[in-house]
């Protein structure tokens, strides 16, 4: 049964930070996946998405599973071309590899080369960014210190726990000192201490003027760290605005706003009536 | 110029990972130990005080080296791109300023260099065994043998890399490529002779196949030069064989790149 999700696209114009340079610009983005079988229709993952993320803000990109978040991120990272529309990072078309020079990306649940040690892994990624050797060694030291993996730096990644792998993922995302960090479920699989650490790192990056785009299902966390959020559902942008403004406007916490937008309340009521 | 330098740096970085993987895995060591043990066992046997035993020993040792090198090349290459996708290491890699073409070339170069290192280790062992049994070894003969075998491995690696974007399972790719390589080595030079005796359209098909396949058996002929202490292959022939290998590598890499760049990678 399809339920019409109430569109509560924020009525106010989304507040933006004082530094108004758009780091990410998405214009009329459409992402379609061709049908796998003969006669099968193409699936539209993202429909006419327009979005801007400004310099120095922590932006939460939310939506239920299958909403189109990952497809949007894949376009931003150049993993797949947009079907229609355009996306740019720092004014460079995302299809150009150079657009990724100033990005740090932490994928959800990724395993790194298990036959490498963490410092070898960071050295490898550092070489891709062509960071000079002496500077790279300094950055490796500080990244490993930041994610508290200094003692395990000479151990093969195959011996790491899940939390340690997530932390080395964060370190590799920071090795090029990125101006934009894209984090896909950064706290997934982490214990409370690990989550707190990730939150601290995000806040620290914000204080350094970095831009962070992150997707998460942990709405409490989003409420704590994000300046602005976008909620996407069935490929369409439903809400875009400041967290504080949305909470005030709807007189409910972010979790309830989220559930309302994805039509959970209506679904639930219909089920109860039935 | 700067872009070219950046591209080369990226390709080197990717290839370095492949080389590290080879020496941290057990495959190479196992194959080397098996080759060494079999060769040393054969060397310790003295059949009827036969003076020509060194030829048989060289023949067996080189055969083992060829088999081991093929196994290392095919097994290492077949898992490269599928493993990147399966373990999702491709995502943080492509989220950096890296093109898919650079990944393909880096993987090829890494596998080829790794096989080159393995070949040198095998041939050093072979040289030691030969020196223990005869009073001299021809340096340039050894150089030609290693170079041409390495050239042949480049074609095989290119073929397997292409197979890794065509076939979904690395094991299927490795098996198909191994069968194809062995078939070419055994039947490659006979295809056009068979074609003459066959009716149409089989004759045309076999003839076309003869001209399409990379003739790996031409490179295999260098082995006999070492076994029978024959003269050096003319250097011009070596150069032509190198260009022949380079042409096939270019074709395979272009094919791999064209397929890989269109592949949708879903996280």
Short mmCIF file of C-alpha atoms in Angstrom, two decimals:
data_model
loop_
_atom_site.label_atom_id
_atom_site.label_comp_id
_atom_site.label_asym_id
_atom_site.label_seq_id
_atom_site.Cartn_x
_atom_site.Cartn_y
_atom_site.Cartn_z
CA UNK A 1 0.00 0.00 0.00
CA UNK A 2 1.51 3.27 -0.96
CA UNK A 3 1.25 6.06 1.51
CA UNK A 4 1.69 9.62 0.45
CA UNK A 5 4.44 11.06 2.57
CA UNK A 6 3.59 14.58 3.67
CA UNK A 7 5.92 16.97 1.94
CA UNK A 8 7.10 19.40 4.54
CA UNK A 9 9.87 20.99 2.61
CA UNK A 10 10.89 23.70 4.98
CA UNK A 11 8.86 26.80 4.30
CA UNK A 12 11.62 29.06 5.46
CA UNK A 13 14.53 29.62 3.18
CA UNK A 14 17.25 27.36 4.55
CA UNK A 15 19.59 29.34 6.72
CA UNK A 16 23.16 29.21 5.59
CA UNK A 17 26.40 29.96 7.30
CA UNK A 18 27.99 33.34 6.89
CA UNK A 19 30.65 31.97 4.55
CA UNK A 20 28.37 31.33 1.62
CA UNK A 21 30.60 29.46 -0.80
CA UNK A 22 28.83 26.30 -1.94
CA UNK A 23 31.21 23.39 -1.56
CA UNK A 24 28.73 20.90 -2.97
CA UNK A 25 26.19 21.91 -5.59
CA UNK A 26 23.64 19.44 -6.90
CA UNK A 27 21.31 20.62 -9.66
CA UNK A 28 18.29 18.67 -10.90
CA UNK A 29 20.06 15.41 -10.23
CA UNK A 30 18.38 12.28 -11.54
CA UNK A 31 19.85 8.83 -10.97
CA UNK A 32 18.26 5.89 -12.71
CA UNK A 33 19.25 2.24 -12.73
CA UNK A 34 18.32 0.28 -15.86
CA UNK A 35 15.99 -2.69 -15.42
CA UNK A 36 17.89 -5.93 -15.15
CA UNK A 37 15.54 -8.14 -17.13
CA UNK A 38 13.97 -7.69 -20.57
CA UNK A 39 11.01 -5.32 -20.35
CA UNK A 40 11.86 -4.31 -16.81
CA UNK A 41 11.55 -0.60 -16.13
CA UNK A 42 14.41 1.53 -14.98
CA UNK A 43 14.38 2.32 -11.27
CA UNK A 44 14.65 5.97 -10.34
CA UNK A 45 16.79 6.30 -7.23
CA UNK A 46 17.03 10.10 -7.17
CA UNK A 47 14.45 12.49 -8.67
CA UNK A 48 15.37 16.07 -9.51
CA UNK A 49 17.46 16.68 -6.43
CA UNK A 50 18.68 20.21 -5.80
CA UNK A 51 21.01 20.75 -2.91
CA UNK A 52 23.82 23.00 -1.78
CA UNK A 53 26.22 22.41 1.07
CA UNK A 54 28.17 25.44 2.23
CA UNK A 55 31.66 25.82 3.46
CA UNK A 56 32.25 25.14 7.13
CA UNK A 57 28.97 23.41 7.88
CA UNK A 58 28.20 19.92 9.11
CA UNK A 59 25.44 18.68 6.89
CA UNK A 60 23.34 15.63 7.73
CA UNK A 61 22.01 13.68 4.77
CA UNK A 62 19.18 11.53 6.06
CA UNK A 63 16.64 9.12 4.75
CA UNK A 64 15.43 5.57 5.23
CA UNK A 65 17.17 2.69 3.46
CA UNK A 66 16.63 2.93 -0.29
CA UNK A 67 15.83 6.64 -0.15
CA UNK A 68 18.58 7.62 -2.58
CA UNK A 69 21.29 8.82 -0.18
CA UNK A 70 23.88 6.33 -1.32
CA UNK A 71 23.10 6.96 -5.00
CA UNK A 72 23.59 10.70 -4.45
CA UNK A 73 26.88 10.06 -2.64
CA UNK A 74 28.00 7.73 -5.42
CA UNK A 75 27.45 10.49 -7.94
CA UNK A 76 29.32 12.97 -5.75
CA UNK A 77 32.25 10.58 -5.47
CA UNK A 78 32.30 9.81 -9.18
CA UNK A 79 31.44 6.12 -8.74
CA UNK A 80 28.62 6.52 -11.22
CA UNK A 81 27.59 9.23 -13.65
CA UNK A 82 24.31 11.08 -13.12
CA UNK A 83 21.51 10.08 -15.49
CA UNK A 84 20.53 13.74 -15.76
CA UNK A 85 21.44 16.91 -13.97
CA UNK A 86 24.78 17.98 -12.60
CA UNK A 87 26.83 17.89 -9.45
CA UNK A 88 29.97 19.75 -8.59
CA UNK A 89 32.40 19.88 -5.68
CA UNK A 90 34.39 23.09 -5.15
CA UNK A 91 33.02 24.17 -8.53
CA UNK A 92 34.50 21.17 -10.36
CA UNK A 93 32.26 18.65 -12.11
CA UNK A 94 32.25 15.46 -10.05
CA UNK A 95 33.10 13.42 -13.15
CA UNK A 96 36.58 14.97 -13.12
CA UNK A 97 38.97 13.01 -10.86
CA UNK A 98 40.56 16.28 -9.69
CA UNK A 99 37.24 17.11 -7.96
CA UNK A 100 38.23 14.48 -5.39
CA UNK A 101 41.60 16.05 -4.55
CA UNK A 102 40.21 17.90 -1.52
CA UNK A 103 37.80 15.22 -0.34
CA UNK A 104 38.06 12.68 2.43
CA UNK A 105 35.65 9.76 2.20
CA UNK A 106 34.77 7.20 4.80
CA UNK A 107 32.55 4.46 3.40
CA UNK A 108 30.22 2.43 5.54
CA UNK A 109 31.73 -0.85 6.70
CA UNK A 110 34.77 -1.01 4.50
CA UNK A 111 37.64 -3.38 4.81
CA UNK A 112 41.08 -2.16 3.88
CA UNK A 113 44.00 -4.07 2.41
CA UNK A 114 44.41 -6.69 5.09
CA UNK A 115 47.99 -7.49 4.17
CA UNK A 116 49.11 -3.94 4.97
CA UNK A 117 49.82 -2.29 8.29
CA UNK A 118 47.96 0.90 9.10
CA UNK A 119 50.97 3.11 8.41
CA UNK A 120 51.57 1.38 5.06
CA UNK A 121 47.92 1.95 4.18
CA UNK A 122 48.13 5.65 5.01
CA UNK A 123 51.42 5.94 3.12
CA UNK A 124 49.74 4.38 0.07
CA UNK A 125 46.83 6.84 0.12
CA UNK A 126 49.22 9.70 0.84
CA UNK A 127 51.25 8.82 -2.25
CA UNK A 128 48.09 9.04 -4.36
CA UNK A 129 47.66 12.62 -3.14
CA UNK A 130 51.34 13.21 -3.90
CA UNK A 131 52.06 14.45 -0.38
CA UNK A 132 55.82 14.98 0.01
CA UNK A 133 57.46 12.20 2.03
CA UNK A 134 58.51 14.18 5.15
CA UNK A 135 55.10 15.85 5.39
CA UNK A 136 53.35 12.53 4.81
CA UNK A 137 55.19 10.94 7.73
CA UNK A 138 54.06 13.80 9.99
CA UNK A 139 50.47 13.43 8.80
CA UNK A 140 50.54 9.66 9.31
CA UNK A 141 51.71 10.19 12.89
CA UNK A 142 49.04 12.77 13.65
CA UNK A 143 46.23 10.80 11.93
CA UNK A 144 47.13 7.63 13.84
CA UNK A 145 47.31 9.63 17.05
CA UNK A 146 43.93 11.18 16.38
CA UNK A 147 42.23 7.82 15.89
CA UNK A 148 44.28 6.25 18.69
CA UNK A 149 45.95 3.59 16.60
CA UNK A 150 49.54 4.56 17.31
CA UNK A 151 50.34 1.35 19.13
CA UNK A 152 48.86 -0.81 16.38
CA UNK A 153 50.55 1.03 13.53
CA UNK A 154 52.90 -1.83 12.67
CA UNK A 155 50.26 -4.54 12.94
CA UNK A 156 48.61 -5.97 9.85
CA UNK A 157 45.06 -4.68 9.36
CA UNK A 158 43.79 -8.27 9.24
CA UNK A 159 44.40 -8.45 13.01
CA UNK A 160 42.27 -5.33 13.72
CA UNK A 161 38.86 -5.37 15.38
CA UNK A 162 35.85 -3.87 13.60
CA UNK A 163 36.14 -0.65 15.58
CA UNK A 164 39.84 -0.36 14.77
CA UNK A 165 39.09 -0.87 11.06
CA UNK A 166 36.52 1.93 11.21
CA UNK A 167 39.10 4.14 12.89
CA UNK A 168 41.76 3.44 10.29
CA UNK A 169 39.06 4.31 7.75
CA UNK A 170 38.67 7.67 9.39
CA UNK A 171 42.44 8.17 9.41
CA UNK A 172 42.68 7.46 5.67
CA UNK A 173 39.84 9.92 5.04
CA UNK A 174 41.84 12.61 6.84
CA UNK A 175 45.30 11.91 5.39
CA UNK A 176 45.05 14.60 2.69
CA UNK A 177 43.80 17.19 5.19
CA UNK A 178 40.53 17.44 3.22
CA UNK A 179 38.35 20.51 3.03
CA UNK A 180 35.29 18.33 2.54
CA UNK A 181 34.67 15.11 4.41
CA UNK A 182 31.99 12.70 3.20
CA UNK A 183 31.11 10.16 5.86
CA UNK A 184 28.72 7.32 5.12
CA UNK A 185 27.39 5.98 8.42
CA UNK A 186 30.62 6.81 10.24
CA UNK A 187 29.54 5.40 13.59
CA UNK A 188 28.12 2.16 12.26
CA UNK A 189 29.56 -0.75 14.21
CA UNK A 190 31.31 1.42 16.79
CA UNK A 191 30.91 1.13 20.54
CA UNK A 192 29.70 4.21 22.50
CA UNK A 193 33.27 5.33 23.12
CA UNK A 194 34.08 5.06 19.43
CA UNK A 195 30.96 7.03 18.54
CA UNK A 196 31.88 9.75 20.95
CA UNK A 197 35.34 9.90 19.41
CA UNK A 198 33.90 10.25 15.90
CA UNK A 199 31.59 13.03 17.12
CA UNK A 200 34.56 14.81 18.66
CA UNK A 201 36.49 14.54 15.41
CA UNK A 202 33.56 15.93 13.39
CA UNK A 203 33.19 18.84 15.79
CA UNK A 204 36.91 19.49 15.67
CA UNK A 205 36.83 19.54 11.88
CA UNK A 206 33.97 22.02 11.96
CA UNK A 207 35.95 24.26 14.27
CA UNK A 208 38.77 24.14 11.70
CA UNK A 209 36.36 25.39 9.03
CA UNK A 210 36.04 22.06 7.21
CA UNK A 211 32.81 20.97 5.59
CA UNK A 212 31.32 17.63 6.58
CA UNK A 213 28.57 15.77 4.75
CA UNK A 214 27.43 12.73 6.57
CA UNK A 215 24.67 10.20 6.38
CA UNK A 216 23.50 8.41 9.46
CA UNK A 217 20.54 6.59 10.93
CA UNK A 218 21.53 7.77 14.41
CA UNK A 219 19.24 10.77 14.58
CA UNK A 220 20.29 11.78 18.09
CA UNK A 221 23.82 12.04 16.82
CA UNK A 222 22.70 14.05 13.80
CA UNK A 223 20.83 16.45 16.07
CA UNK A 224 23.96 16.91 18.17
CA UNK A 225 26.51 17.57 15.46
CA UNK A 226 24.70 18.86 12.35
CA UNK A 227 24.13 22.48 11.40
CA UNK A 228 21.70 21.63 8.63
CA UNK A 229 20.02 18.50 7.41
CA UNK A 230 18.29 17.21 4.32
CA UNK A 231 15.81 14.36 4.50
CA UNK A 232 15.34 12.42 1.31
CA UNK A 233 12.61 9.87 0.77
CA UNK A 234 11.92 7.81 -2.36
CA UNK A 235 14.51 9.83 -4.20
CA UNK A 236 12.91 13.19 -3.47
CA UNK A 237 14.05 15.90 -1.14
CA UNK A 238 11.48 16.28 1.62
CA UNK A 239 13.13 18.57 4.12
CA UNK A 240 16.05 20.93 4.02
CA UNK A 241 16.92 23.28 6.81
CA UNK A 242 18.61 24.02 10.10
CA UNK A 243 18.08 21.39 12.77
CA UNK A 244 17.06 23.98 15.38
CA UNK A 245 14.60 25.64 12.98
CA UNK A 246 12.99 22.34 12.04
CA UNK A 247 12.61 21.29 15.65
CA UNK A 248 11.03 24.64 16.48
CA UNK A 249 8.79 24.66 13.42
CA UNK A 250 7.41 21.16 13.96
CA UNK A 251 7.49 21.24 17.77
CA UNK A 252 8.94 17.76 17.92
CA UNK A 253 12.35 16.17 18.01
CA UNK A 254 14.26 15.18 14.89
CA UNK A 255 13.35 11.52 15.19
CA UNK A 256 9.61 12.31 15.12
CA UNK A 257 10.07 14.74 12.25
CA UNK A 258 11.91 12.03 10.35
CA UNK A 259 9.22 9.43 11.03
CA UNK A 260 6.49 11.86 10.02
CA UNK A 261 8.22 12.63 6.76
CA UNK A 262 8.72 9.03 5.75
CA UNK A 263 5.04 8.40 6.51
CA UNK A 264 5.66 6.04 9.38
CA UNK A 265 2.96 7.60 11.59
CA UNK A 266 0.30 7.33 8.90
CA UNK A 267 1.29 3.80 8.11
CA UNK A 268 1.22 2.86 11.73
CA UNK A 269 -2.22 4.45 12.30
CA UNK A 270 -3.66 2.69 9.25
CA UNK A 271 -2.27 -0.60 10.46
CA UNK A 272 -3.81 -0.04 13.91
CA UNK A 273 -7.19 0.88 12.38
CA UNK A 274 -7.08 -2.21 10.21
CA UNK B 1 53.44 17.47 -17.58
CA UNK B 2 52.26 17.73 -14.00
CA UNK B 3 49.22 15.59 -14.79
CA UNK B 4 51.41 12.91 -16.36
CA UNK B 5 53.65 12.90 -13.30
CA UNK B 6 50.63 12.62 -11.01
CA UNK B 7 49.27 9.80 -13.13
CA UNK B 8 52.56 7.89 -13.02
CA UNK B 9 52.79 8.41 -9.26
CA UNK B 10 49.28 6.97 -8.80
CA UNK B 11 50.01 4.00 -11.05
CA UNK B 12 53.21 3.26 -9.08
CA UNK B 13 51.35 3.50 -5.80
CA UNK B 14 48.68 1.04 -6.98
CA UNK B 15 51.28 -1.35 -8.37
CA UNK B 16 53.24 -1.20 -5.10
CA UNK B 17 50.24 -2.61 -3.28
CA UNK B 18 50.10 -5.59 -5.65
CA UNK B 19 53.79 -6.33 -5.11
CA UNK B 20 53.38 -6.13 -1.33
CA UNK B 21 50.44 -8.50 -1.59
CA UNK B 22 52.54 -11.06 -3.50
CA UNK B 23 55.34 -11.24 -0.97
CA UNK B 24 52.97 -11.29 1.98
CA UNK B 25 50.95 -14.18 0.63
CA UNK B 26 52.08 -17.80 0.74
CA UNK B 27 51.49 -18.72 -2.94
CA UNK B 28 54.90 -17.64 -4.16
CA UNK B 29 56.82 -19.31 -1.31
CA UNK B 30 54.90 -22.57 -1.69
CA UNK B 31 55.57 -22.73 -5.44
CA UNK B 32 59.22 -21.85 -4.97
CA UNK B 33 59.72 -24.50 -2.30
CA UNK B 34 57.93 -27.13 -4.44
CA UNK B 35 60.11 -26.24 -7.45
CA UNK B 36 63.28 -26.28 -5.34
CA UNK B 37 62.46 -29.57 -3.62
CA UNK B 38 61.58 -31.38 -6.86
CA UNK B 39 64.67 -30.02 -8.65
CA UNK B 40 67.00 -30.88 -5.76
CA UNK B 41 65.54 -34.36 -5.51
CA UNK B 42 66.09 -34.89 -9.24
CA UNK B 43 69.62 -33.48 -8.94
CA UNK B 44 70.51 -35.92 -6.20
CA UNK B 45 69.69 -38.92 -8.37
CA UNK B 46 72.36 -40.31 -10.63
CA UNK B 47 70.96 -42.50 -13.42
CA UNK B 48 73.56 -44.96 -14.72
CA UNK B 49 76.31 -42.31 -14.43
CA UNK B 50 74.63 -40.54 -17.34
CA UNK B 51 76.58 -37.42 -18.24
CA UNK B 52 73.67 -35.70 -19.98
CA UNK B 53 71.60 -35.79 -16.79
CA UNK B 54 72.14 -32.01 -16.43
CA UNK B 55 69.99 -31.45 -19.55
CA UNK B 56 67.08 -33.37 -18.08
CA UNK B 57 67.53 -31.54 -14.83
CA UNK B 58 67.47 -28.17 -16.59
CA UNK B 59 64.47 -29.28 -18.62
CA UNK B 60 62.50 -30.28 -15.54
CA UNK B 61 63.52 -27.22 -13.53
CA UNK B 62 62.54 -24.86 -16.38
CA UNK B 63 59.23 -26.66 -16.84
CA UNK B 64 58.52 -26.18 -13.12
CA UNK B 65 59.53 -22.52 -13.37
CA UNK B 66 57.18 -21.99 -16.33
CA UNK B 67 54.29 -23.70 -14.54
CA UNK B 68 54.96 -21.81 -11.27
CA UNK B 69 55.24 -18.46 -13.06
CA UNK B 70 51.98 -19.08 -14.90
CA UNK B 71 50.22 -20.06 -11.68
CA UNK B 72 51.55 -16.97 -9.86
CA UNK B 73 50.63 -14.65 -12.75
CA UNK B 74 47.13 -16.04 -13.25
CA UNK B 75 46.25 -16.45 -9.57
CA UNK B 76 47.59 -13.02 -8.59
CA UNK B 77 45.95 -11.17 -11.47
CA UNK B 78 42.59 -12.95 -11.38
CA UNK B 79 41.84 -11.79 -7.85
CA UNK B 80 42.94 -8.14 -8.18
CA UNK B 81 39.84 -6.31 -9.41
CA UNK B 82 37.24 -8.75 -7.97
CA UNK B 83 38.94 -8.58 -4.55
CA UNK B 84 38.88 -4.77 -4.68
CA UNK B 85 35.13 -4.90 -5.26
CA UNK B 86 34.42 -7.72 -2.84
CA UNK B 87 36.34 -6.20 0.04
CA UNK B 88 35.09 -2.74 -1.00
CA UNK B 89 38.61 -1.30 -0.99
CA UNK B 90 37.79 0.07 -4.45
CA UNK B 91 35.55 2.74 -2.90
CA UNK B 92 38.08 4.62 -0.77
CA UNK B 93 40.51 4.21 -3.67
CA UNK B 94 38.23 5.69 -6.33
CA UNK B 95 37.10 8.41 -3.92
CA UNK B 96 40.61 9.78 -4.33
CA UNK B 97 41.87 11.50 -7.47
CA UNK B 98 42.31 8.16 -9.20
CA UNK B 99 40.78 7.17 -12.52
CA UNK B 100 39.67 3.66 -13.34
CA UNK B 101 42.23 3.60 -16.13
CA UNK B 102 44.99 4.25 -13.59
CA UNK B 103 43.67 1.41 -11.43
CA UNK B 104 43.76 -0.98 -14.41
CA UNK B 105 47.27 0.05 -15.47
CA UNK B 106 48.49 0.03 -11.85
CA UNK B 107 47.13 -3.46 -11.31
CA UNK B 108 48.72 -4.69 -14.53
CA UNK B 109 52.07 -3.13 -13.71
CA UNK B 110 51.98 -4.49 -10.15
CA UNK B 111 51.22 -8.03 -11.29
CA UNK B 112 53.85 -7.86 -14.01
CA UNK B 113 56.57 -6.51 -11.72
CA UNK B 114 55.64 -9.02 -9.02
CA UNK B 115 55.98 -11.83 -11.58
CA UNK B 116 59.30 -10.35 -12.69
CA UNK B 117 60.62 -10.47 -9.12
CA UNK B 118 59.41 -14.04 -8.77
CA UNK B 119 61.05 -14.99 -12.08
CA UNK B 120 64.41 -13.55 -11.00
CA UNK B 121 64.27 -15.58 -7.77
CA UNK B 122 63.42 -18.75 -9.70
CA UNK B 123 66.15 -18.17 -12.30
CA UNK B 124 68.79 -17.45 -9.66
CA UNK B 125 67.97 -20.82 -8.13
CA UNK B 126 68.09 -22.39 -11.60
CA UNK B 127 71.46 -20.77 -12.25
CA UNK B 128 72.87 -22.09 -8.97
CA UNK B 129 71.70 -25.61 -9.81
CA UNK B 130 73.22 -25.37 -13.29
CA UNK B 131 76.52 -24.07 -11.93
CA UNK B 132 76.65 -26.98 -9.52
CA UNK B 133 76.33 -29.41 -12.41
CA UNK B 134 78.32 -27.66 -15.18
CA UNK B 135 81.20 -25.25 -15.20
CA UNK B 136 79.61 -22.28 -16.96
CA UNK B 137 76.32 -20.53 -17.62
CA UNK B 138 75.61 -18.12 -20.46
CA UNK B 139 74.54 -14.82 -18.90
CA UNK B 140 72.90 -13.42 -22.05
CA UNK B 141 71.06 -16.68 -22.66
CA UNK B 142 69.62 -16.39 -19.15
CA UNK B 143 68.76 -12.76 -19.74
CA UNK B 144 66.90 -13.60 -22.95
CA UNK B 145 65.09 -16.48 -21.26
CA UNK B 146 63.91 -14.29 -18.38
CA UNK B 147 63.05 -11.35 -20.63
CA UNK B 148 60.99 -13.35 -23.11
CA UNK B 149 59.24 -15.34 -20.42
CA UNK B 150 58.45 -12.07 -18.66
CA UNK B 151 57.11 -10.69 -21.97
CA UNK B 152 54.89 -13.73 -22.35
CA UNK B 153 53.65 -13.28 -18.77
CA UNK B 154 52.71 -9.68 -19.63
CA UNK B 155 50.32 -11.03 -22.30
CA UNK B 156 48.91 -13.58 -19.86
CA UNK B 157 48.44 -10.94 -17.14
CA UNK B 158 46.66 -8.64 -19.62
CA UNK B 159 44.40 -11.49 -20.68
CA UNK B 160 43.55 -12.44 -17.08
CA UNK B 161 42.90 -8.80 -16.14
CA UNK B 162 40.41 -8.57 -19.01
CA UNK B 163 38.87 -11.84 -17.85
CA UNK B 164 38.46 -10.43 -14.34
CA UNK B 165 35.99 -7.80 -15.60
CA UNK B 166 34.19 -10.28 -17.86
CA UNK B 167 33.76 -13.24 -15.52
CA UNK B 168 32.18 -12.67 -12.14
CA UNK B 169 34.14 -15.27 -10.15
CA UNK B 170 37.95 -15.08 -9.92
CA UNK B 171 38.16 -18.89 -9.80
CA UNK B 172 36.23 -19.20 -13.08
CA UNK B 173 38.44 -16.57 -14.68
CA UNK B 174 41.64 -18.25 -13.44
CA UNK B 175 40.54 -21.68 -14.67
CA UNK B 176 39.41 -20.44 -18.10
CA UNK B 177 42.59 -18.41 -18.58
CA UNK B 178 44.83 -21.27 -17.46
CA UNK B 179 43.13 -23.66 -19.91
CA UNK B 180 43.39 -21.04 -22.68
CA UNK B 181 47.09 -20.42 -22.03
CA UNK B 182 47.97 -24.11 -21.88
CA UNK B 183 45.92 -24.73 -25.05
CA UNK B 184 47.76 -21.96 -26.88
CA UNK B 185 51.12 -23.30 -25.69
CA UNK B 186 50.30 -26.82 -26.89
CA UNK B 187 48.10 -26.21 -29.95
CA UNK B 188 48.84 -22.64 -30.97
CA UNK B 189 51.43 -23.42 -33.61
CA UNK B 190 49.39 -26.26 -35.11
CA UNK B 191 46.08 -24.47 -35.63
CA UNK B 192 46.75 -23.34 -39.19
CA UNK B 193 47.99 -26.82 -40.14
CA UNK B 194 44.78 -28.34 -38.78
CA UNK B 195 42.77 -25.63 -40.59
CA UNK B 196 44.06 -26.81 -44.01
CA UNK B 197 42.74 -30.32 -43.45
CA UNK B 198 39.30 -29.20 -42.24
CA UNK B 199 36.25 -28.38 -44.43
CA UNK B 200 34.70 -24.88 -44.60
CA UNK B 201 33.64 -23.01 -42.48
CA UNK B 202 35.73 -24.74 -39.79
CA UNK B 203 38.85 -24.08 -41.81
CA UNK B 204 38.21 -20.31 -41.86
CA UNK B 205 37.32 -20.35 -38.20
CA UNK B 206 40.54 -22.12 -37.21
CA UNK B 207 42.64 -19.91 -39.48
CA UNK B 208 41.06 -16.79 -37.97
CA UNK B 209 41.71 -18.14 -34.51
CA UNK B 210 45.32 -18.79 -35.45
CA UNK B 211 45.81 -15.15 -36.43
CA UNK B 212 43.85 -13.79 -33.46
CA UNK B 213 45.38 -15.60 -30.52
CA UNK B 214 48.60 -14.42 -28.92
CA UNK B 215 51.21 -17.01 -29.84
CA UNK B 216 52.67 -17.71 -26.45
CA UNK B 217 54.44 -20.81 -27.78
CA UNK B 218 56.89 -18.57 -29.65
CA UNK B 219 58.14 -17.35 -26.29
CA UNK B 220 58.27 -20.90 -24.94
CA UNK B 221 60.85 -21.81 -27.60
CA UNK B 222 63.49 -19.84 -25.68
CA UNK B 223 63.47 -22.58 -23.07
CA UNK B 224 65.12 -25.05 -25.45
CA UNK B 225 68.00 -22.64 -25.98
CA UNK B 226 68.85 -22.86 -22.31
CA UNK B 227 68.40 -26.61 -22.06
CA UNK B 228 70.56 -27.41 -25.09
CA UNK B 229 73.05 -24.54 -24.62
CA UNK B 230 72.21 -23.17 -28.07
CA UNK B 231 73.24 -19.80 -29.50
CA UNK B 232 71.58 -16.57 -28.54
CA UNK B 233 68.36 -15.55 -30.25
CA UNK B 234 69.06 -12.59 -32.58
CA UNK B 235 68.41 -9.37 -30.64
CA UNK B 236 66.14 -8.09 -33.43
CA UNK B 237 63.91 -11.13 -32.89
CA UNK B 238 63.89 -10.36 -29.17
CA UNK B 239 62.81 -6.80 -29.90
CA UNK B 240 60.07 -7.97 -32.27
CA UNK B 241 58.82 -10.44 -29.67
CA UNK B 242 58.78 -7.62 -27.11
CA UNK B 243 56.75 -5.39 -29.45
CA UNK B 244 54.42 -8.30 -30.19
CA UNK B 245 53.81 -8.75 -26.45
CA UNK B 246 53.36 -4.98 -25.96
CA UNK B 247 50.72 -4.87 -28.72
CA UNK B 248 48.67 -7.64 -27.14
CA UNK B 249 49.03 -6.07 -23.69
CA UNK B 250 47.75 -2.75 -25.08
CA UNK B 251 44.73 -4.49 -26.66
CA UNK B 252 43.88 -6.36 -23.46
CA UNK B 253 44.32 -3.30 -21.25
CA UNK B 254 42.14 -1.15 -23.52
CA UNK B 255 39.44 -3.83 -23.39
CA UNK B 256 39.70 -4.04 -19.59
CA UNK B 257 39.52 -0.27 -19.22
CA UNK B 258 36.52 0.05 -21.54
CA UNK B 259 34.57 -2.56 -19.60
CA UNK B 260 35.69 -1.42 -16.16
CA UNK B 261 34.92 2.27 -16.70
CA UNK B 262 31.30 1.44 -17.50
CA UNK B 263 30.87 -0.87 -14.53
CA UNK B 264 28.49 0.57 -11.95
CA UNK B 265 30.01 0.11 -8.52
CA UNK B 266 27.40 -0.06 -5.82
CA UNK B 267 28.45 0.48 -2.24
#
